[in-house]
Amino acid sequence: MAGYIAHALPKTNWTVLSQSAFQMNQCNNISYNTHQPLNRIESFKIIQEMKTTNCYHRVFVYDSNGSDLFDGTFERPMKTIQTAVSLTRILRTVHDNDKILCITIRGGIYYLDTNATTTSSQIGAITLTTNDSNLVIENYQNEHVILNGGTLLKLQWSVHVNTSQGGTIMKAQIPSCINLEQFNELYIDGLYAKDPGFSYNVSRWLPPTFNKGASVFNSPSNLWSTDSPPYDNNYVVPRGLIVNNGALPHIGNWSKPTTGFVHAFHSDYWGSWFFEIASINSTQNTIVFGRGSFQEARGAASGGAFYVVNIFEEFDSPNEWFLDKDTRTLYFMPNETMPQVFVISQISCLISISGSSFQNSAENISIQGLTLTETSHTYMRDYMVPSGDDWAVHRGGTLYLINTKNITITRNIFIQLGSNGMTLIDYNYATSIMLNEFVWLADSAIILVGSTNGIDGFSVTSQPVNTLIQSNLIHETGIYIKQSSPVLIAVSRSVSIIGNLMFNIPRAAINVNDGFYETSDHGPINTWDRQPFLSDAVQSSLPSVWQHKSFIHHNTLFNNYNSFYPIDHDDGSCFYEDSDNFQVYGDKKHYLGHSQLDHQEINVYPDTKSSQGTGVCIADQAPSHGSSSWNETWIANTFILYTSPIFEWLTFTICIYFTFQTVFWLYNLFLIYIEFNDIPSIDKYRIQKHKVKLRFQPEMIRQMKEGTIKHQLSLILTLPLLYYLLNYFGHISVRSSIPSLLTITYQIILFILGEDFLFYWTHYLFHTPWLYKHIHKKHHIFKQPTGVVFVLADPWESLLQNQVAVWLVPIVLKEKHLFTICLWIFIRVYQTINAHSGYDLPYISPQYYFPWLLSGTLQHDYHHQYAKMNYGSFLTLWDRLMNTHKLKRDN
């Protein structure tokens, strides 16, 4: 099914969040539960409580006991925040404009759609303008204030139908006062509900065609200053798709396919598209797209994985919902019990702060201690491309700022939102975003997007400047939009990002979208610099395309969750100084840029080849679009390698060698002991009872000493080659965690099957007359074998049967672990000594438990006695198939 239900509430414990971000939950004995019921969550905790604002006049708001006819005192609070804003504007007429006025909100849920005058994602239900400068909007003490972008519904539910899977679809009528066009999210008991849908793998994408399918928007700037927008192709998107037969089992029943949407990944999975469904052809399994695709700016002729949502006939799972706009009917399938609270989204922007121009900006406004939640999604609204890159952004958000100065946003929670959390558009000077939490957002958490007059950013003042983003907690973002970031910086300057914790995100934590003016201090980032801008970044009042240096320093960067480089300087990134960063997995990428300095950085395991990392320390890629990769300096950086050749080889050699020696000498010393001592309880299991015990005659001792020495030397000499081959054709993990029991088991079974096949046929060949006489006969010098006898072998025989047969499958297997290889060697040596022991001992012999399947002492002793039959090692499979299996116990 397509869809999900988010966790109810943000995580407010930094220790627990750090454990989650660093994947410590995968360690042993780590368990935790971080979510709290909505009615018990407190505002985001900070180490030091902020000082109480010095308010000249305070207006109180209390939804439960207030009235908009009251005067706004503590005893007579107002009911709505919008009316309180109007009251502060009246107070400005009798007080100095520089006096700080405060709107203090008592605890409760405030459904802002009730008094909203617009559904724009750029104009808030609470609209602050230049007339609201020197204003604080805050929660009262520790009371929980929730600003909600939906409408709380009291619905009359009835049963629509019982499904064949045992579920029940309920239905209810939506009141006429509800704007159905803005109703695109349903929240049940504080959680996202799911759209009914279905997931598929596509068979074929319909090729792009002029004037068909999705509309195409114009990028404001070219990439790399070339003729066409992208440097490799013009912007195209598919106009539909075809799925395999049977993949859409209900498509013939879709009564209103145009209500549906297709959510699809870009073919390279760096972004996602959303399409309206224009039409379908159920006999051909075809879906034709309507409007959409503009959520990503690079385009491609085909997509990746996709799913369809908002199709009534795909109703089959609990917590799914569907709105029939024609009849104003809401359908919902509960999970056993009906939820108590239904909130339908109505607006996407809760608060906007906007001046009329940068000269007449809204100034000195603070928003603190609020929770903003449950808004409409905006992924089908207009997107734009801010500069010469392949990212598109929606220029709207839950909290929207334009033409502002000295705005402070602190101690707020942005949770379960259908758009960006905060949006700073064009001129915003000295904005502080501190100590907030952003969680479960459809798009980015914070975006800064400016504009220029083409290349000219010098003569215009329409960019965010001097922004501080500090000590925020950002996770579970980009729920709908793959091409999103906790922080996106585009055509902005002087941005400081300090001390934030960001994780569980679909792409880079911080995306520096272009080289406009540049910025300072980042977390795990992806940077671009595809086009120049004219600015006075280097010297005031002197326009130049030369940019000010950006600094990335004193960050801890965990490149886990299958990401790429901790710091990815992509596509012409220039003028960066990276220093004092602690980076785990993977290292630095410099691609087509120049003028970069890296120093005093610690890079841990940059060469890992597991799911994390890139396998390299530095990826400084040569130019392909002009002159680049110059003026790059690397000073005093430390690399701690995951795969140190010497350490890894020594570990492998020591472990394999001592595994072999342990089982070889312990089992053989046991056999030597019983050979020199008469122990009736053991002697009765000796197979060739009619023969006198060997007692290790001098010639036998000489042969075994010579064979043992040669075998030990060959083992030591071949281990380096084996280690090389194990890594050449795949990867052997030496330091990572031991694999699961299931993985170990199936790999050991593969090793046994492969070895037994190779051993049988090489052994069979060695018993052909010429090979037996010149090579294999040496191994049969003793017809009454004992454990040490297996080392008596010609070098060619040893190579094929003790090396190739044993190691070929482990070598070609892509991923293996040293523990599994050691276990395999233990089993192989134990089985070989056991087969040559001359004793059919119970309990300690594997064939005792599976006599029909496993080959063992009885088979191999017969083979040594008569020099024929029983050519297998572990199994009797090939002997039985080739009719070479023979048992004859000598009584």
CSV table of N, CA and C in Angstrom, one decimal, residues 303-371:
chain,number,residue,atom,x,y,z
A,303,GLY,N,11.0,7.5,-15.3
A,303,GLY,CA,11.0,7.6,-13.8
A,303,GLY,C,11.5,6.3,-13.2
A,304,GLY,N,11.4,6.3,-11.8
A,304,GLY,CA,11.8,5.1,-11.1
A,304,GLY,C,10.5,4.5,-10.5
A,305,ALA,N,10.7,4.0,-9.2
A,305,ALA,CA,9.5,3.4,-8.5
A,305,ALA,C,8.4,4.5,-8.4
A,306,PHE,N,7.2,4.0,-8.3
A,306,PHE,CA,6.1,5.0,-8.2
A,306,PHE,C,4.9,4.3,-7.5
A,307,TYR,N,4.0,5.1,-7.1
A,307,TYR,CA,2.7,4.6,-6.5
A,307,TYR,C,1.6,5.6,-6.9
A,308,VAL,N,0.4,5.0,-6.8
A,308,VAL,CA,-0.8,5.8,-7.1
A,308,VAL,C,-1.6,6.0,-5.9
A,309,VAL,N,-2.2,7.2,-5.7
A,309,VAL,CA,-3.0,7.4,-4.5
A,309,VAL,C,-4.3,8.1,-4.9
A,310,ASN,N,-5.2,8.1,-3.9
A,310,ASN,CA,-6.5,8.8,-4.0
A,310,ASN,C,-7.4,8.1,-5.0
A,311,ILE,N,-7.4,6.8,-5.1
A,311,ILE,CA,-8.3,6.0,-5.9
A,311,ILE,C,-9.3,5.3,-5.0
A,312,PHE,N,-10.5,5.5,-5.1
A,312,PHE,CA,-11.5,4.9,-4.2
A,312,PHE,C,-11.5,3.4,-4.2
A,313,GLU,N,-11.3,2.8,-5.4
A,313,GLU,CA,-11.4,1.4,-5.5
A,313,GLU,C,-10.2,0.7,-4.9
A,314,GLU,N,-9.2,1.4,-4.5
A,314,GLU,CA,-8.0,0.8,-3.8
A,314,GLU,C,-8.1,0.8,-2.3
A,315,PHE,N,-9.3,1.1,-1.8
A,315,PHE,CA,-9.6,1.1,-0.4
A,315,PHE,C,-9.5,-0.3,0.1
A,316,ASP,N,-8.5,-0.6,0.9
A,316,ASP,CA,-8.4,-2.0,1.4
A,316,ASP,C,-7.6,-2.1,2.7
A,317,SER,N,-7.2,-0.9,3.3
A,317,SER,CA,-6.3,-1.0,4.5
A,317,SER,C,-6.9,0.0,5.6
A,318,PRO,N,-6.7,-0.4,6.8
A,318,PRO,CA,-7.1,0.5,7.9
A,318,PRO,C,-6.4,1.9,7.8
A,319,ASN,N,-7.1,2.9,8.3
A,319,ASN,CA,-6.7,4.3,8.3
A,319,ASN,C,-6.5,5.0,7.0
A,320,GLU,N,-7.1,4.4,6.0
A,320,GLU,CA,-7.2,5.0,4.7
A,320,GLU,C,-8.4,5.9,4.6
A,321,TRP,N,-8.4,6.9,3.7
A,321,TRP,CA,-9.5,7.8,3.6
A,321,TRP,C,-9.7,8.2,2.1
A,322,PHE,N,-10.9,8.7,1.8
A,322,PHE,CA,-11.1,9.2,0.4
A,322,PHE,C,-12.2,10.2,0.5
A,323,LEU,N,-12.1,11.3,-0.3
A,323,LEU,CA,-13.1,12.4,-0.3
A,323,LEU,C,-13.7,12.4,-1.7
A,324,ASP,N,-15.0,12.2,-1.7
A,324,ASP,CA,-15.8,12.3,-3.0
A,324,ASP,C,-16.3,13.8,-3.0
A,325,LYS,N,-15.6,14.6,-3.8
A,325,LYS,CA,-16.0,16.0,-3.8
A,325,LYS,C,-17.4,16.3,-4.4
A,326,ASP,N,-17.7,15.4,-5.3
A,326,ASP,CA,-19.0,15.6,-6.0
A,326,ASP,C,-20.2,15.5,-5.0
A,327,THR,N,-20.1,14.5,-4.1
A,327,THR,CA,-21.2,14.3,-3.1
A,327,THR,C,-20.8,14.8,-1.7
A,328,ARG,N,-19.6,15.4,-1.6
A,328,ARG,CA,-19.1,15.9,-0.3
A,328,ARG,C,-19.2,14.8,0.8
A,329,THR,N,-18.7,13.6,0.4
A,329,THR,CA,-18.7,12.5,1.3
A,329,THR,C,-17.3,12.1,1.6
A,330,LEU,N,-17.0,11.9,2.9
A,330,LEU,CA,-15.7,11.4,3.4
A,330,LEU,C,-15.9,10.0,3.7
A,331,TYR,N,-15.0,9.1,3.2
A,331,TYR,CA,-14.9,7.7,3.5
A,331,TYR,C,-13.7,7.4,4.3
A,332,PHE,N,-13.8,6.5,5.2
A,332,PHE,CA,-12.7,6.2,6.1
A,332,PHE,C,-12.8,4.8,6.6
A,333,MET,N,-11.7,4.1,6.6
A,333,MET,CA,-11.7,2.7,7.1
A,333,MET,C,-10.9,2.7,8.5
A,334,PRO,N,-11.6,2.4,9.6
A,334,PRO,CA,-10.9,2.5,10.9
A,334,PRO,C,-10.1,1.2,11.1
A,335,ASN,N,-9.3,1.2,12.1
A,335,ASN,CA,-8.5,0.1,12.5
A,335,ASN,C,-9.1,-0.4,13.8
A,336,GLU,N,-10.1,-1.3,13.7
A,336,GLU,CA,-10.8,-1.9,14.9
A,336,GLU,C,-11.8,-0.8,15.5
A,337,THR,N,-11.2,0.2,16.1
A,337,THR,CA,-12.0,1.3,16.7
A,337,THR,C,-11.9,2.6,16.0
A,338,MET,N,-13.0,3.4,16.0
A,338,MET,CA,-13.0,4.7,15.3
A,338,MET,C,-12.1,5.6,16.1
A,339,PRO,N,-11.3,6.5,15.4
A,339,PRO,CA,-10.6,7.5,16.1
A,339,PRO,C,-11.6,8.5,16.7
A,340,GLN,N,-11.1,9.3,17.7
A,340,GLN,CA,-11.9,10.3,18.4
A,340,GLN,C,-11.9,11.6,17.7
A,341,VAL,N,-10.8,12.0,17.1
A,341,VAL,CA,-10.6,13.3,16.6
A,341,VAL,C,-10.3,13.3,15.1
A,342,PHE,N,-11.1,14.0,14.3
A,342,PHE,CA,-10.9,14.1,12.9
A,342,PHE,C,-10.6,15.6,12.6
A,343,VAL,N,-9.5,15.9,12.0
A,343,VAL,CA,-9.2,17.2,11.6
A,343,VAL,C,-8.9,17.2,10.1
A,344,ILE,N,-9.5,18.0,9.3
A,344,ILE,CA,-9.3,18.1,7.9
A,344,ILE,C,-8.5,19.4,7.6
A,345,SER,N,-7.5,19.3,6.8
A,345,SER,CA,-6.6,20.4,6.4
A,345,SER,C,-7.4,21.5,5.6
A,346,GLN,N,-7.1,22.8,5.9
A,346,GLN,CA,-7.8,23.9,5.2
A,346,GLN,C,-6.8,24.9,4.8
A,347,ILE,N,-5.7,25.1,5.5
A,347,ILE,CA,-4.7,26.1,5.1
A,347,ILE,C,-3.3,25.5,5.2
A,348,SER,N,-2.4,26.2,4.4
A,348,SER,CA,-1.0,25.7,4.5
A,348,SER,C,-0.1,26.7,5.2
A,349,CYS,N,-0.4,27.9,5.2
A,349,CYS,CA,0.4,28.9,5.8
A,349,CYS,C,-0.3,29.4,7.1
A,350,LEU,N,0.4,29.2,8.2
A,350,LEU,CA,-0.3,29.6,9.5
A,350,LEU,C,0.1,31.0,9.9
A,351,ILE,N,1.4,31.4,9.7
A,351,ILE,CA,1.8,32.7,10.1
A,351,ILE,C,2.7,33.3,8.9
A,352,SER,N,2.4,34.5,8.6
A,352,SER,CA,3.3,35.2,7.6
A,352,SER,C,3.7,36.6,8.2
A,353,ILE,N,4.9,36.9,7.9
A,353,ILE,CA,5.5,38.2,8.3
A,353,ILE,C,6.0,38.9,7.1
A,354,SER,N,5.4,40.0,6.7
A,354,SER,CA,5.8,40.6,5.4
A,354,SER,C,5.7,42.1,5.5
A,355,GLY,N,6.8,42.7,5.0
A,355,GLY,CA,6.8,44.1,4.8
A,355,GLY,C,6.4,44.5,3.4
A,356,SER,N,6.1,45.7,3.2
A,356,SER,CA,5.7,46.1,1.8
A,356,SER,C,6.9,46.2,0.9
A,357,SER,N,8.1,46.4,1.4
A,357,SER,CA,9.3,46.4,0.6
A,357,SER,C,10.5,46.3,1.5
A,358,PHE,N,11.7,46.2,1.0
A,358,PHE,CA,12.8,46.1,1.9
A,358,PHE,C,13.1,47.4,2.6
A,359,GLN,N,12.7,48.5,2.0
A,359,GLN,CA,12.8,49.8,2.7
A,359,GLN,C,11.7,49.9,3.8
A,360,ASN,N,10.6,49.3,3.7
A,360,ASN,CA,9.5,49.4,4.7
A,360,ASN,C,9.3,48.0,5.2
A,361,SER,N,10.2,47.4,5.9
A,361,SER,CA,10.2,46.0,6.3
A,361,SER,C,9.5,45.9,7.6
A,362,ALA,N,9.0,44.7,7.9
A,362,ALA,CA,8.4,44.3,9.2
A,362,ALA,C,9.6,43.9,10.1
A,363,GLU,N,9.7,44.6,11.3
A,363,GLU,CA,10.9,44.5,12.1
A,363,GLU,C,10.6,44.1,13.5
A,364,ASN,N,11.6,43.5,14.1
A,364,ASN,CA,11.7,43.2,15.6
A,364,ASN,C,10.4,42.4,16.0
A,365,ILE,N,10.2,41.3,15.4
A,365,ILE,CA,9.1,40.4,15.7
A,365,ILE,C,9.6,39.1,16.2
A,366,SER,N,9.0,38.5,17.2
A,366,SER,CA,9.5,37.3,17.8
A,366,SER,C,8.3,36.3,17.9
A,367,ILE,N,8.5,35.1,17.4
A,367,ILE,CA,7.5,34.0,17.6
A,367,ILE,C,8.2,32.9,18.4
A,368,GLN,N,7.6,32.6,19.6
A,368,GLN,CA,8.2,31.6,20.4
A,368,GLN,C,7.2,30.8,21.2
A,369,GLY,N,7.6,29.5,21.4
A,369,GLY,CA,6.9,28.6,22.3
A,369,GLY,C,5.6,28.1,21.7
A,370,LEU,N,5.5,28.0,20.4
A,370,LEU,CA,4.2,27.6,19.8
A,370,LEU,C,4.5,26.2,19.1
A,371,THR,N,3.4,25.5,18.9
A,371,THR,CA,3.4,24.3,18.0
A,371,THR,C,2.6,24.5,16.8
